[in-house]
Short mmCIF file of C-alpha atoms and ligand atoms in Angstrom, two decimals:
data_model
loop_
_atom_site.label_atom_id
_atom_site.label_comp_id
_atom_site.label_asym_id
_atom_site.label_seq_id
_atom_site.Cartn_x
_atom_site.Cartn_y
_atom_site.Cartn_z
CA MET A 1 78.57 19.40 -7.07
CA SER A 2 79.74 19.34 -10.52
CA HIS A 3 82.10 16.15 -12.16
CA PRO A 4 84.82 16.79 -14.22
CA SER A 5 83.80 14.99 -16.63
CA THR A 6 87.74 13.71 -17.99
CA LEU A 7 88.03 11.50 -15.69
CA HIS A 8 89.59 7.47 -16.93
CA PRO A 9 86.55 4.81 -15.88
CA GLU A 10 88.78 3.37 -12.73
CA THR A 11 88.10 7.08 -10.67
CA ASP A 12 85.23 7.98 -12.01
CA VAL A 13 83.17 4.75 -11.14
CA LEU A 14 84.44 5.84 -7.31
CA THR A 15 82.90 8.93 -7.32
CA ARG A 16 79.69 9.17 -9.55
CA GLY A 17 76.43 8.44 -9.02
CA PHE A 18 76.35 7.97 -5.20
CA ASP A 19 75.04 11.40 -2.68
CA PRO A 20 75.93 10.58 0.91
CA SER A 21 73.54 13.25 1.71
CA LEU A 22 70.82 11.51 0.16
CA SER A 23 71.65 8.39 3.00
CA VAL A 24 72.11 10.48 6.14
CA GLY A 25 75.64 10.95 5.62
CA SER A 26 76.40 7.25 5.00
CA ALA A 27 79.39 6.05 3.65
CA ARG A 28 78.04 3.76 1.15
CA PRO A 29 74.47 3.36 -0.24
CA ALA A 30 71.75 2.58 2.45
CA VAL A 31 69.63 -0.04 0.75
CA PHE A 32 65.57 1.20 -0.21
CA ARG A 33 64.16 -2.34 0.36
CA SER A 34 60.73 0.00 -0.14
CA SER A 35 58.06 -1.36 -3.15
CA THR A 36 56.26 2.43 -3.03
CA TYR A 37 57.23 5.93 -2.47
CA VAL A 38 55.49 8.49 -0.15
CA PHE A 39 54.90 11.87 -2.35
CA SER A 40 55.97 14.99 -1.30
CA SER A 41 52.48 16.77 -2.59
CA PRO A 42 49.82 15.61 -4.46
CA GLU A 43 51.36 17.87 -6.95
CA ALA A 44 54.56 16.38 -7.15
CA ALA A 45 52.52 12.94 -8.00
CA GLU A 46 50.75 14.00 -10.99
CA ARG A 47 54.11 15.04 -11.76
CA ALA A 48 55.39 11.91 -11.29
CA PHE A 49 52.31 9.96 -13.08
CA ASP A 50 52.40 12.32 -16.11
CA ILE A 51 56.06 11.79 -16.88
CA MET A 52 56.19 8.13 -16.58
CA GLY A 53 53.51 8.14 -18.48
CA GLY A 54 55.41 9.89 -21.30
CA ARG A 55 52.75 12.90 -21.88
CA ALA A 56 56.03 15.01 -20.20
CA GLN A 57 59.05 15.72 -20.45
CA ARG A 58 61.58 15.55 -16.85
CA GLY A 59 62.90 18.83 -17.29
CA GLU A 60 66.90 19.04 -16.60
CA GLY A 61 68.07 19.11 -13.37
CA GLU A 62 64.32 18.14 -12.28
CA ASN A 63 63.81 15.61 -9.09
CA VAL A 64 61.13 13.85 -9.82
CA ASP A 65 59.75 11.57 -6.86
CA LEU A 66 59.80 7.71 -6.37
CA VAL A 67 56.97 5.78 -7.37
CA TYR A 68 56.40 2.72 -7.38
CA SER A 69 59.64 0.19 -7.47
CA ARG A 70 58.81 -1.84 -10.22
CA PHE A 71 59.18 0.93 -12.32
CA ASN A 72 62.25 2.90 -9.91
CA HIS A 73 64.10 2.11 -6.90
CA PRO A 74 66.96 4.52 -5.59
CA ASN A 75 69.62 1.46 -5.66
CA ALA A 76 68.91 1.51 -9.45
CA GLN A 77 69.24 4.72 -9.89
CA ILE A 78 72.65 5.38 -7.67
CA LEU A 79 73.85 1.46 -9.53
CA GLU A 80 72.69 3.31 -13.29
CA ASP A 81 74.36 6.08 -12.06
CA GLN A 82 77.22 4.65 -11.32
CA ILE A 83 77.90 2.19 -14.23
CA LEU A 84 78.59 4.77 -16.55
CA ALA A 85 81.53 4.92 -15.85
CA LEU A 86 82.29 1.80 -16.69
CA GLU A 87 81.25 2.34 -20.66
CA PRO A 88 82.30 5.72 -21.80
CA GLY A 89 80.25 7.40 -24.72
CA ALA A 90 77.04 5.83 -22.48
CA THR A 91 74.55 8.40 -21.37
CA GLY A 92 71.90 6.53 -19.83
CA ALA A 93 71.79 2.35 -18.58
CA LEU A 94 68.73 0.28 -17.14
CA VAL A 95 69.59 -2.76 -14.65
CA PHE A 96 67.73 -6.07 -15.45
CA ASN A 97 66.88 -9.07 -12.63
CA SER A 98 69.78 -11.20 -15.32
CA GLY A 99 71.49 -10.91 -18.89
CA MET A 100 68.85 -12.86 -20.92
CA ALA A 101 65.64 -10.40 -19.27
CA ALA A 102 67.95 -7.00 -20.28
CA ILE A 103 68.55 -8.65 -23.72
CA MET A 104 64.82 -9.86 -23.97
CA THR A 105 63.67 -6.52 -22.77
CA ALA A 106 65.90 -4.56 -25.13
CA LEU A 107 64.21 -6.75 -28.06
CA LEU A 108 60.73 -6.64 -27.51
CA ALA A 109 61.01 -2.86 -27.01
CA VAL A 110 61.96 -2.11 -30.63
CA LEU A 111 61.19 -5.37 -32.75
CA GLN A 112 57.07 -6.12 -33.96
CA PRO A 113 56.07 -8.90 -36.08
CA GLY A 114 57.08 -8.74 -39.61
CA ASP A 115 60.65 -7.06 -38.57
CA SER A 116 64.05 -8.59 -39.27
CA LEU A 117 66.64 -9.24 -36.74
CA ILE A 118 70.20 -10.20 -37.55
CA TYR A 119 72.68 -12.08 -35.34
CA THR A 120 76.23 -13.87 -34.88
CA VAL A 121 76.90 -17.15 -34.28
CA PRO A 122 77.69 -18.54 -32.12
CA ILE A 123 75.84 -16.65 -30.01
CA TYR A 124 74.95 -17.23 -26.43
CA GLY A 125 72.51 -20.25 -25.91
CA GLY A 126 69.82 -18.37 -24.76
CA THR A 127 69.56 -15.70 -27.03
CA GLN A 128 69.85 -18.24 -29.24
CA THR A 129 66.86 -19.45 -28.09
CA LEU A 130 64.55 -16.61 -27.33
CA VAL A 131 65.31 -15.40 -31.14
CA GLN A 132 64.42 -18.61 -32.74
CA GLY A 133 62.35 -20.43 -30.10
CA PHE A 134 60.40 -16.92 -29.03
CA LEU A 135 60.37 -14.04 -31.90
CA GLN A 136 60.03 -16.28 -35.33
CA PRO A 137 56.73 -18.43 -34.22
CA PHE A 138 55.51 -14.43 -33.27
CA GLY A 139 56.85 -13.52 -36.83
CA ILE A 140 60.00 -12.05 -36.03
CA LYS A 141 62.61 -13.45 -38.33
CA GLY A 142 65.96 -14.27 -37.50
CA VAL A 143 68.96 -14.43 -39.95
CA ALA A 144 71.86 -16.30 -38.37
CA VAL A 145 75.24 -15.01 -39.97
CA PRO A 146 78.62 -16.46 -38.80
CA GLY A 147 80.75 -13.83 -36.31
CA GLY A 148 83.51 -12.53 -37.99
CA ASN A 149 82.95 -13.39 -41.36
CA ALA A 150 82.07 -9.72 -42.87
CA HIS A 151 81.55 -10.38 -45.89
CA ALA A 152 78.37 -12.63 -45.05
CA LEU A 153 77.20 -9.91 -43.03
CA ASP A 154 77.56 -7.40 -45.14
CA ASP A 155 75.35 -9.53 -47.70
CA ALA A 156 73.23 -10.34 -45.59
CA ILE A 157 73.14 -6.68 -44.28
CA ARG A 158 71.87 -5.47 -47.76
CA SER A 159 69.61 -7.48 -48.28
CA THR A 160 67.64 -8.34 -45.35
CA PRO A 161 64.05 -6.49 -45.51
CA ASN A 162 62.36 -4.47 -42.85
CA LEU A 163 65.45 -5.19 -40.38
CA LYS A 164 65.65 -3.68 -37.51
CA VAL A 165 68.11 -5.02 -35.40
CA ILE A 166 72.34 -6.64 -35.24
CA ILE A 167 72.90 -8.66 -32.37
CA VAL A 168 76.80 -9.12 -32.19
CA GLU A 169 78.26 -11.46 -29.59
CA THR A 170 82.30 -10.66 -29.60
CA PRO A 171 84.81 -12.59 -28.83
CA ALA A 172 82.02 -15.80 -29.57
CA ASN A 173 82.31 -18.78 -27.26
CA PRO A 174 84.01 -20.75 -26.83
CA THR A 175 86.04 -20.03 -29.67
CA ILE A 176 86.58 -16.41 -29.78
CA VAL A 177 86.32 -15.92 -33.22
CA MET A 178 85.71 -11.95 -32.90
CA THR A 179 82.88 -9.40 -35.43
CA ASP A 180 84.03 -6.16 -36.35
CA VAL A 181 81.91 -3.91 -35.07
CA ARG A 182 82.94 -0.54 -36.68
CA GLY A 183 82.32 -2.37 -39.91
CA VAL A 184 78.62 -3.29 -38.75
CA CYS A 185 77.87 -0.18 -37.69
CA ALA A 186 79.21 1.35 -40.55
CA ALA A 187 76.73 -1.74 -42.21
CA ALA A 188 74.02 -1.14 -40.88
CA LYS A 189 73.79 2.86 -41.35
CA ARG A 190 73.94 2.12 -45.15
CA HIS A 191 70.90 0.18 -44.76
CA PRO A 192 67.43 1.94 -45.31
CA GLU A 193 65.53 1.17 -41.85
CA LYS A 194 69.18 2.29 -40.17
CA PRO A 195 68.64 -1.12 -37.72
CA ILE A 196 70.16 -1.03 -34.02
CA VAL A 197 73.16 -2.20 -33.59
CA MET A 198 72.99 -4.62 -29.60
CA VAL A 199 76.50 -5.46 -28.81
CA ASP A 200 76.30 -8.32 -26.21
CA ASN A 201 80.04 -7.30 -24.12
CA THR A 202 79.42 -9.63 -21.91
CA PHE A 203 82.86 -11.63 -22.46
CA LEU A 204 85.55 -8.68 -22.76
CA GLY A 205 83.74 -5.41 -21.35
CA PRO A 206 83.34 -3.37 -19.51
CA ALA A 207 87.22 -3.00 -19.04
CA PHE A 208 88.41 -4.30 -22.67
CA GLN A 209 86.45 -3.59 -25.26
CA ASN A 210 83.64 -0.73 -25.40
CA ALA A 211 80.63 -1.10 -27.30
CA ILE A 212 79.42 2.50 -27.56
CA ALA A 213 82.57 3.89 -28.39
CA LEU A 214 82.97 1.44 -31.15
CA GLY A 215 79.76 2.82 -33.07
CA ALA A 216 77.26 0.75 -31.23
CA ASP A 217 73.91 1.76 -30.38
CA LEU A 218 73.89 -0.65 -27.08
CA ALA A 219 76.03 -2.15 -24.76
CA MET A 220 74.17 -5.26 -23.06
CA TYR A 221 75.97 -7.52 -20.52
CA SER A 222 75.33 -10.38 -18.20
CA ALA A 223 76.16 -8.58 -14.67
CA THR A 224 76.49 -12.28 -13.54
CA LYS A 225 79.59 -12.85 -15.40
CA TYR A 226 82.22 -10.45 -15.07
CA LEU A 227 80.75 -7.15 -13.72
CA GLY A 228 79.34 -9.61 -11.03
CA GLY A 229 82.78 -10.65 -10.54
CA PHE A 230 82.29 -13.80 -7.87
CA SER A 231 79.59 -15.89 -8.97
CA ASP A 232 77.56 -14.94 -6.82
CA ILE A 233 74.83 -12.65 -7.96
CA ILE A 234 72.22 -12.85 -11.46
CA GLY A 235 71.91 -9.29 -12.93
CA GLY A 236 72.08 -7.58 -16.51
CA VAL A 237 72.16 -3.97 -17.58
CA VAL A 238 72.16 -1.92 -20.86
CA LEU A 239 74.06 1.24 -21.92
CA THR A 240 73.21 3.54 -24.72
CA LYS A 241 73.72 6.85 -25.63
CA ASP A 242 70.30 6.90 -27.41
CA ALA A 243 68.09 8.54 -24.99
CA ALA A 244 65.04 7.74 -26.46
CA LEU A 245 65.81 4.25 -26.95
CA LEU A 246 66.53 4.17 -23.30
CA ASN A 247 62.75 5.29 -23.03
CA LYS A 248 61.69 2.67 -25.18
CA ILE A 249 63.48 -0.23 -23.18
CA ARG A 250 62.90 1.44 -19.71
CA SER A 251 58.79 1.49 -20.35
CA LYS A 252 59.06 -2.05 -21.15
CA ARG A 253 61.42 -2.83 -18.02
CA SER A 254 58.50 -1.47 -16.29
CA LEU A 255 55.95 -3.60 -17.83
CA PHE A 256 57.61 -6.50 -17.54
CA GLY A 257 58.48 -6.05 -13.71
CA ASN A 258 61.75 -7.20 -14.89
CA ILE A 259 64.41 -4.19 -13.14
CA LEU A 260 67.22 -5.83 -10.84
CA GLN A 261 65.80 -5.77 -6.83
CA PRO A 262 67.27 -3.58 -4.47
CA ASP A 263 69.53 -5.68 -2.72
CA GLU A 264 71.13 -7.16 -5.76
CA CYS A 265 71.88 -3.19 -7.44
CA TRP A 266 73.69 -2.50 -3.44
CA ILE A 267 75.97 -5.69 -4.15
CA LEU A 268 76.10 -5.34 -7.88
CA ASN A 269 77.81 -2.01 -6.72
CA THR A 270 79.98 -2.98 -4.50
CA ARG A 271 80.98 -4.70 -7.11
CA LEU A 272 82.20 -1.85 -10.15
CA PRO A 273 85.47 -0.11 -8.69
CA THR A 274 86.90 -3.66 -8.40
CA VAL A 275 85.71 -4.56 -12.07
CA HIS A 276 89.47 -3.08 -13.99
CA LEU A 277 91.81 -4.54 -11.25
CA ARG A 278 89.73 -8.30 -11.64
CA MET A 279 90.17 -8.35 -15.05
CA ASN A 280 93.20 -7.13 -15.90
CA ARG A 281 94.31 -9.74 -13.82
CA GLN A 282 92.28 -12.54 -15.15
CA SER A 283 93.55 -11.45 -18.36
CA LYS A 284 96.95 -12.22 -16.98
CA ASN A 285 96.55 -15.58 -15.96
CA ALA A 286 94.78 -16.11 -18.91
CA GLN A 287 97.71 -15.11 -21.27
CA ARG A 288 100.80 -16.08 -18.99
CA VAL A 289 98.84 -20.08 -18.65
CA ALA A 290 97.30 -20.26 -22.85
CA GLU A 291 100.79 -19.31 -24.18
CA ARG A 292 102.33 -21.65 -22.37
CA LEU A 293 99.68 -24.61 -22.84
CA ALA A 294 99.70 -23.66 -26.79
CA GLY A 295 103.26 -25.64 -26.80
CA HIS A 296 102.04 -29.17 -25.01
CA PRO A 297 102.34 -32.28 -26.73
CA ARG A 298 98.32 -33.09 -25.44
CA ILE A 299 96.86 -30.19 -26.71
CA ALA A 300 96.34 -29.36 -30.87
CA LYS A 301 95.01 -25.52 -30.52
CA VAL A 302 94.40 -22.87 -28.32
CA TYR A 303 91.80 -20.32 -28.95
CA TYR A 304 93.09 -16.92 -27.54
CA PRO A 305 93.49 -13.56 -28.82
CA THR A 306 97.47 -13.75 -28.45
CA LEU A 307 97.59 -16.51 -30.64
CA PHE A 308 95.50 -15.85 -33.58
CA ASP A 309 96.78 -17.06 -37.06
CA ASP A 310 94.28 -15.01 -39.31
CA ALA A 311 95.03 -11.63 -40.11
CA GLU A 312 91.86 -10.31 -40.03
CA GLN A 313 91.06 -11.97 -36.38
CA ILE A 314 94.52 -10.10 -35.37
CA ARG A 315 93.66 -6.60 -37.22
CA ILE A 316 90.15 -6.59 -35.46
CA TYR A 317 91.85 -7.96 -32.23
CA ARG A 318 93.87 -5.34 -32.41
CA GLU A 319 91.57 -2.26 -32.82
CA GLN A 320 88.90 -3.19 -30.93
CA CYS A 321 90.84 -4.89 -27.54
CA HIS A 322 92.52 -3.53 -25.15
CA HIS A 323 93.42 -6.73 -23.31
CA PRO A 324 93.02 -10.27 -24.96
CA GLY A 325 90.47 -10.99 -21.29
CA GLY A 326 90.31 -13.77 -19.17
CA LEU A 327 88.62 -16.66 -20.96
CA VAL A 328 90.61 -19.53 -22.89
CA SER A 329 90.06 -22.91 -25.28
CA PHE A 330 91.97 -25.34 -25.99
CA ALA A 331 91.38 -28.36 -28.46
CA MET A 332 92.75 -31.39 -26.76
CA ARG A 333 94.16 -34.22 -28.75
CA GLY A 334 92.51 -37.49 -28.07
CA GLY A 335 88.48 -35.72 -28.14
CA LYS A 336 85.64 -36.35 -25.59
CA ALA A 337 87.36 -38.80 -23.18
CA ALA A 338 91.11 -36.43 -23.23
CA ALA A 339 88.35 -33.92 -22.31
CA PHE A 340 87.11 -35.45 -20.29
CA ASP A 341 89.79 -36.97 -18.22
CA PHE A 342 90.81 -33.36 -17.86
CA LEU A 343 88.45 -32.05 -15.76
CA ARG A 344 88.24 -35.00 -13.96
CA HIS A 345 92.15 -34.39 -13.06
CA ILE A 346 92.29 -30.51 -12.06
CA GLN A 347 92.29 -29.60 -8.58
CA LEU A 348 92.05 -25.99 -8.22
CA ALA A 349 89.51 -25.24 -11.33
CA ARG A 350 86.10 -26.37 -10.75
CA ASN A 351 84.31 -28.19 -13.47
CA ALA A 352 80.98 -25.27 -13.97
CA VAL A 353 79.48 -23.50 -16.41
CA SER A 354 79.49 -19.93 -16.51
CA LEU A 355 82.22 -17.65 -15.94
CA GLY A 356 84.41 -14.19 -14.95
CA GLY A 357 84.62 -14.71 -11.45
CA VAL A 358 87.74 -14.81 -9.54
CA GLU A 359 87.61 -18.35 -9.08
CA THR A 360 89.02 -20.21 -12.71
CA LEU A 361 86.06 -22.43 -14.08
CA ALA A 362 86.36 -25.34 -16.82
CA CYS A 363 83.32 -26.60 -18.83
CA HIS A 364 83.60 -29.10 -21.60
CA PRO A 365 80.91 -26.97 -24.37
CA ARG A 366 80.14 -29.57 -26.72
CA SER A 367 78.33 -31.52 -23.45
CA THR A 368 77.07 -28.76 -21.32
CA THR A 369 76.75 -24.98 -22.90
CA HIS A 370 76.42 -25.89 -26.49
CA SER A 371 74.68 -29.90 -26.41
CA ALA A 372 72.09 -28.19 -28.09
CA TRP A 373 73.47 -27.51 -30.99
CA SER A 374 73.67 -30.06 -34.16
CA ALA A 375 76.65 -32.44 -34.58
CA LYS A 376 77.29 -30.05 -38.32
CA ASP A 377 76.80 -27.49 -36.54
CA LEU A 378 79.28 -27.77 -34.06
CA ASP A 379 81.69 -28.51 -35.88
CA GLU A 380 81.52 -25.79 -38.42
CA ALA A 381 82.32 -23.80 -35.99
CA GLY A 382 84.93 -25.20 -34.29
CA ILE A 383 83.25 -26.78 -31.32
CA GLY A 384 85.00 -29.85 -30.64
CA GLU A 385 84.57 -33.25 -28.81
CA GLY A 386 88.38 -31.89 -27.42
CA LEU A 387 87.05 -28.70 -26.63
CA VAL A 388 87.96 -27.39 -23.21
CA ARG A 389 87.28 -23.74 -21.82
CA ILE A 390 88.29 -22.04 -19.77
CA SER A 391 87.47 -18.56 -17.41
CA PHE A 392 90.23 -17.69 -15.70
CA GLY A 393 89.64 -16.25 -11.93
CA ILE A 394 92.51 -14.22 -9.51
CA GLU A 395 94.79 -17.07 -8.75
CA ASP A 396 98.19 -16.98 -9.10
CA TRP A 397 98.64 -18.68 -12.46
CA GLU A 398 102.04 -20.62 -11.72
CA ASP A 399 99.28 -22.61 -9.42
CA LEU A 400 96.90 -22.49 -11.95
CA LEU A 401 99.93 -23.38 -14.56
CA ALA A 402 101.16 -26.38 -12.80
CA ASP A 403 97.19 -27.20 -12.11
CA PHE A 404 96.41 -28.10 -15.78
CA VAL A 405 99.90 -29.51 -16.38
CA ARG A 406 98.95 -32.20 -13.94
CA ALA A 407 96.18 -33.23 -15.74
CA LEU A 408 97.02 -32.59 -18.89
CA ASP A 409 100.18 -35.35 -18.06
CA LEU A 410 97.63 -38.02 -16.10
CA VAL A 411 95.17 -37.41 -19.29
CA ALA A 412 94.92 -41.53 -20.62
C1 PLP B 501 75.77 -15.46 -19.26
C2 PLP B 501 75.35 -14.32 -20.70
C3 PLP B 501 74.23 -14.36 -21.26
C4 PLP B 501 72.83 -14.44 -20.09
O1 PLP B 501 73.12 -13.78 -19.06
P1 PLP B 501 72.49 -14.15 -17.66
O2 PLP B 501 73.05 -13.28 -16.54
O3 PLP B 501 72.36 -16.26 -16.85
O4 PLP B 501 71.13 -14.27 -17.81
C5 PLP B 501 74.15 -13.56 -22.10
N1 PLP B 501 75.14 -13.71 -23.05
C6 PLP B 501 76.45 -13.89 -22.90
C7 PLP B 501 77.34 -13.59 -23.26
C8 PLP B 501 76.46 -14.54 -20.93
O5 PLP B 501 78.05 -15.19 -20.39
#
């Protein structure tokens, strides 16, 4: 059946990627837990291995036999086809058993000793450790540049030799600083090495920020967060419009064995049709509460896109994002003691790291997610002693606001 190509993501995700006739007519996909697949003929087996080994190209519309579930399996295929609907411009996707597995595999597919990569900071702690603690000893140089500083990024891109990859994480966690993806892509195109631009799109994508449409070569996700949406699954995804890049990453995934397992693929599949619904509600909750907390006497500053005061940050937000999203940070007066008091007194939100779930979570980044940083780096990045980060869920926003105000008023 041909598929209209002009559908909106919310429709497309419900109507593509799954053929009930391949699952005995079941309206939902079956879970295929086989580790190995029976070939339709010895010739078909030979053909499947030739294609897998890169000795032959799959023909247009050609059905290739499945081989072995470390390489590929039906639930991964269904998920990878369906998730394309959510990232406009992407033509291929790969699913992994965590966000870190997705990031690691993408990097190891394209980097060699002697290469350099640039990454924006603050960046997810795991990504930073991967670059500094793992890739660096293998002879791959990592250059950290403050996200949101366009001049510093341009300078670093121009002056870094053997530059093969630029990783952008925007907005940055937990200070919500935004980096101009289009600007980074333009600078990358001027570099003789044509470095690959990878965007960690976990915080605002896929509903509110579309990295491929902004020009990135690769969009990366921790599916553990908004895509999964219920704090009950660990997974990762990469999406691209570059078929050669996709094949390189796929062959490394086959080698490393970090494909997402069939049951997890099936679960993640069930979450895709509601990601826009959930993220819209989470963003509305966050915006309503953030804007009301901004004047509270115990709060020195609220970090949220609709409360930005820097003209360049406002411009990037308006041009790059559809909505402000479900993450809010605020700096409390009274430092760590006040922040801890607040976390002790909240009753609806839970004190936990992670984000993107339907339940509201709150944490103190300086003593948890960012505790490995030096005091100097924390201070420079604006991650102060009084900073609290909230990931909004889908509860009623007035209940959340009342709970937060009550907790703020109880702070000693
Ligand atoms: C959580 C997260 C990751 C890592 O994902 P896992 O699924 O925990 O491996 C990477 N990047 C960002 C921005 C994240 O929030």
